[in-house]
PDB file of C-alpha atoms in Angstrom:
ATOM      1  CA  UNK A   1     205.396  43.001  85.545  1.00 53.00           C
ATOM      2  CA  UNK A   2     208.524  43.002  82.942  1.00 48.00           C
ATOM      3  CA  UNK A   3     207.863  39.677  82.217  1.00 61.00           C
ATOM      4  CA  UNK A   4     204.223  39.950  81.427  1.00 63.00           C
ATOM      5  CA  UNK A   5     205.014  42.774  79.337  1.00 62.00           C
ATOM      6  CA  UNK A   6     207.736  40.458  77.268  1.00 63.00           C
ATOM      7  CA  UNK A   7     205.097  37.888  77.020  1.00 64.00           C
ATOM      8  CA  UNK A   8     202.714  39.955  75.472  1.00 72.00           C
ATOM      9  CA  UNK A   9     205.094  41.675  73.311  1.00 71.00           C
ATOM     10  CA  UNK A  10     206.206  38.274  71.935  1.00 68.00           C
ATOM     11  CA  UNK A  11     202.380  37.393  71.273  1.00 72.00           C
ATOM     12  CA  UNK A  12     201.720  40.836  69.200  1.00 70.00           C
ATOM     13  CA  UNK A  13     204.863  40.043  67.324  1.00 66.00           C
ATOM     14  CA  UNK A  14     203.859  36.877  66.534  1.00 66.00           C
ATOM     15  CA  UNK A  15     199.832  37.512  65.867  1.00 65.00           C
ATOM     16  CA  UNK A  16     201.635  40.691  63.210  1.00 62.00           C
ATOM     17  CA  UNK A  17     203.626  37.628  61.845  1.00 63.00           C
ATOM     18  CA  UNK A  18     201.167  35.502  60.924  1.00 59.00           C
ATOM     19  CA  UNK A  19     198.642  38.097  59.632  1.00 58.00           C
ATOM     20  CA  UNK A  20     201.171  39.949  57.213  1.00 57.00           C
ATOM     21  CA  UNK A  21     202.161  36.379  56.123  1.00 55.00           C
ATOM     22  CA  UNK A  22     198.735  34.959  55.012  1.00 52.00           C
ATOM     23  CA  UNK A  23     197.956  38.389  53.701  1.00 52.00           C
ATOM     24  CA  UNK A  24     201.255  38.770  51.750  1.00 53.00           C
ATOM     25  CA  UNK A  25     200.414  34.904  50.333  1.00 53.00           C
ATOM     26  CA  UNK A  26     199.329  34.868  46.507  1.00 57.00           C
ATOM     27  CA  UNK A  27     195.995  33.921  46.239  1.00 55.00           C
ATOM     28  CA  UNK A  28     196.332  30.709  44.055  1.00 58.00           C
ATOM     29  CA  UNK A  29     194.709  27.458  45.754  1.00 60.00           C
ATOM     30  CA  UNK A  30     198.483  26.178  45.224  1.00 63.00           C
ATOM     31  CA  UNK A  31     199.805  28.822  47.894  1.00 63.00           C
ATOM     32  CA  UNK A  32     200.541  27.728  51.093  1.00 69.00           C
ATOM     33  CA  UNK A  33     201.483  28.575  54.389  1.00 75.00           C
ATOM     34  CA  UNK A  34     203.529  27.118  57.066  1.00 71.00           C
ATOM     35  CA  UNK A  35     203.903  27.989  60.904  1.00 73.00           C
ATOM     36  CA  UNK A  36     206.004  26.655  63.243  1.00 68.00           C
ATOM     37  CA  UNK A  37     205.668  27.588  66.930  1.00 68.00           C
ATOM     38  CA  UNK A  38     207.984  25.591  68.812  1.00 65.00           C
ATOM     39  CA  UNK A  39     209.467  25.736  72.825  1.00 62.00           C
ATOM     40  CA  UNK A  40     212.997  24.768  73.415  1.00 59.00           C
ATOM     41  CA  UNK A  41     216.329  24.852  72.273  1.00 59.00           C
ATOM     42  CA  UNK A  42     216.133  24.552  68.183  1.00 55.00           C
ATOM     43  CA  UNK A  43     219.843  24.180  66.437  1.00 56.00           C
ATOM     44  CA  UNK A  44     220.219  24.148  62.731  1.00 56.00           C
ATOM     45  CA  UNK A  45     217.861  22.111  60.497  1.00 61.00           C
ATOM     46  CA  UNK A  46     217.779  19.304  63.415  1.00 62.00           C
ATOM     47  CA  UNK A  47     215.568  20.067  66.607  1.00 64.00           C
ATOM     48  CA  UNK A  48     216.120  18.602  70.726  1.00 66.00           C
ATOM     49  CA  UNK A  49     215.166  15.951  71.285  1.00 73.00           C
ATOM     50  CA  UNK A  50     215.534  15.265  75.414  1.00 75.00           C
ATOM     51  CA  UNK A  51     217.510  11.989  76.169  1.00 79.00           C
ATOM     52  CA  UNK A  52     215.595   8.888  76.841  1.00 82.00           C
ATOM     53  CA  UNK A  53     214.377   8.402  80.308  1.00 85.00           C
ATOM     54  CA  UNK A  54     217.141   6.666  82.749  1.00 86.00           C
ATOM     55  CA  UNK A  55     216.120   3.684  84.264  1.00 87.00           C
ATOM     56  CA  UNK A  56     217.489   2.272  87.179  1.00 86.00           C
ATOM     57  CA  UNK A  57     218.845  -1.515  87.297  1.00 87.00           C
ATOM     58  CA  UNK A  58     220.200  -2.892  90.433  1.00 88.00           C
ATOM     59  CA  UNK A  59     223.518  -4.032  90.541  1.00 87.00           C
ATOM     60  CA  UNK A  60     223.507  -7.739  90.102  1.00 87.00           C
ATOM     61  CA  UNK A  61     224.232 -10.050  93.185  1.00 87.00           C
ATOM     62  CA  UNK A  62     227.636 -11.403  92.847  1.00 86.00           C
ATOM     63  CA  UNK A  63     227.496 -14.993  95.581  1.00 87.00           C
ATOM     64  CA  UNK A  64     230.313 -16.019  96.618  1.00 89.00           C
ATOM     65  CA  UNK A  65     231.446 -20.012  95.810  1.00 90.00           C
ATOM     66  CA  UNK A  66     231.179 -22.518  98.913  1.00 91.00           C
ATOM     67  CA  UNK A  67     234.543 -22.973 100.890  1.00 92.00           C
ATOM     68  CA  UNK A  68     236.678 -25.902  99.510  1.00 92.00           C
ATOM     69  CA  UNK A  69     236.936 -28.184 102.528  1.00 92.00           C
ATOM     70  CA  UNK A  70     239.735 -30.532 102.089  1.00 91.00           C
ATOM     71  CA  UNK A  71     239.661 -33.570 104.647  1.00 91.00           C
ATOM     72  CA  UNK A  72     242.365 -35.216 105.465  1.00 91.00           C
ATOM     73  CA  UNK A  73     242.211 -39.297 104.770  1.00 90.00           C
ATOM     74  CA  UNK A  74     242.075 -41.045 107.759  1.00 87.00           C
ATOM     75  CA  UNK A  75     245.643 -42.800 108.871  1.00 87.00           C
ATOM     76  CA  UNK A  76     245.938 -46.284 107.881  1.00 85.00           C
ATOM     77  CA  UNK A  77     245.160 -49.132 110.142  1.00 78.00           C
ATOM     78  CA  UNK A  78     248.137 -50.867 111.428  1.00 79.00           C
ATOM     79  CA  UNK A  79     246.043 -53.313 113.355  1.00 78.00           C
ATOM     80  CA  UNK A  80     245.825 -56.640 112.232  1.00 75.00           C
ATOM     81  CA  UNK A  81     242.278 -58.230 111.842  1.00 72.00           C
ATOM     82  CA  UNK A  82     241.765 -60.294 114.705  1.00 72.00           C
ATOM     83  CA  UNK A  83     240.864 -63.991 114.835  1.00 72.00           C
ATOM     84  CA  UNK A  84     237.593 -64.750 114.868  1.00 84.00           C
ATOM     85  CA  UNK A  85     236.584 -66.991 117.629  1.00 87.00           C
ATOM     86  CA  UNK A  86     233.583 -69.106 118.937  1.00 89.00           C
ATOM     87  CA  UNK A  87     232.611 -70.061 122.485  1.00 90.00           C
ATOM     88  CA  UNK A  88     232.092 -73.487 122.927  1.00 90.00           C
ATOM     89  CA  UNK A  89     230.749 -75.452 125.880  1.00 91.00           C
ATOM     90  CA  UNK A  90     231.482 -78.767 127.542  1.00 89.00           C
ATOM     91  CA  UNK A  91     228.557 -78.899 129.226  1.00 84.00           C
ATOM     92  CA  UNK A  92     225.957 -79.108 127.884  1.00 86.00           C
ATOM     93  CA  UNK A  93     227.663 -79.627 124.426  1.00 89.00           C
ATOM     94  CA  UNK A  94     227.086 -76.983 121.592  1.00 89.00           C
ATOM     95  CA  UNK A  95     228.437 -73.646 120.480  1.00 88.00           C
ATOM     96  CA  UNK A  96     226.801 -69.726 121.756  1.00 88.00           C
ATOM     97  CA  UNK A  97     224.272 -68.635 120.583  1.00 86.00           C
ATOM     98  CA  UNK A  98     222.883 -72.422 120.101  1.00 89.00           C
ATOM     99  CA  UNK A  99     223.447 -73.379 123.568  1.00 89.00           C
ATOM    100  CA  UNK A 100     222.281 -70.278 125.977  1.00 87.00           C
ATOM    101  CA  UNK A 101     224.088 -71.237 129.386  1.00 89.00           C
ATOM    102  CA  UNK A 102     226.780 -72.819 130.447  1.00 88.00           C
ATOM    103  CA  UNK A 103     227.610 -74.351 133.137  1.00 85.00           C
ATOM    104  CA  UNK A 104     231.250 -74.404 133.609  1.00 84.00           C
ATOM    105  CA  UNK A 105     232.130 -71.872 131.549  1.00 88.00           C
ATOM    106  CA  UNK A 106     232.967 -70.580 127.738  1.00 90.00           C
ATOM    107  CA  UNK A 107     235.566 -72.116 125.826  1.00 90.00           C
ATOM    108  CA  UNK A 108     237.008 -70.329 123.143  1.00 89.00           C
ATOM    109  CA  UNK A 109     237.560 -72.178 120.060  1.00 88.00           C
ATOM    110  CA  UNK A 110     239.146 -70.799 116.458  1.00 86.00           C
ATOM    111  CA  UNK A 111     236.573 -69.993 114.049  1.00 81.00           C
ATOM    112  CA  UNK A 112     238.145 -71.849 111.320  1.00 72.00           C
ATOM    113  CA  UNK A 113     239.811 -75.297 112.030  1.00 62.00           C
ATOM    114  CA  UNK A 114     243.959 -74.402 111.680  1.00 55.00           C
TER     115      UNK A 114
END
């Protein structure tokens, strides 16, 4: 009830306002009249403006760099090659894979004359 009352006390007020202003105004075409009717907080010549809207960014995705796998070289040989060696036969003559059986056995020969 109190506030309606303040309401419409603040209305009258402001309907007296305007109506003593236009009818104090000279009556020139040059006269003019300005209102202002404004909601809000108001300081000095400047008026409130609200602060821009806040919008929401995600924080950015920080990935992690791939795990630095070190392998270790493998040991050195310490074989030595091996000789490379051919089977010959006596019987029938001829070296494997030329001759396919053998009769008295594989011979193993040096693949390079000595």
């Amino acid at each position: 009830m109190l506030k309606r009352f303040g309401l419409k006390s603040a209305l009258a007020l402001g309907v007296l306002a305007l109506g003593t202003g236009l009818a104090l105004a000279p009556s020139p075409a040059s006269a003019r009249v300005f209102v202002h009717v404004g909601v809000g907080p108001w300081w000095g010549p400047y008026y409130y403006y609200p602060p821009p809207p806040v919008v929401y960014y995600p924080p950015p995705y920080y990935y992690a760099p791939p795990p630095v796998v070190y392998a270790t070289p493998p040991a050195p040989s310490t074989l030595e090659p091996q000789a490379q060696t051919w089977y010959y036969c006596d019987n029938p003559k001829g070296y494997y894979p030329y001759v396919t059986n053998c009769g008295r056995g594989w011979r193993q020969v040096p693949a390079k004359p000595q």
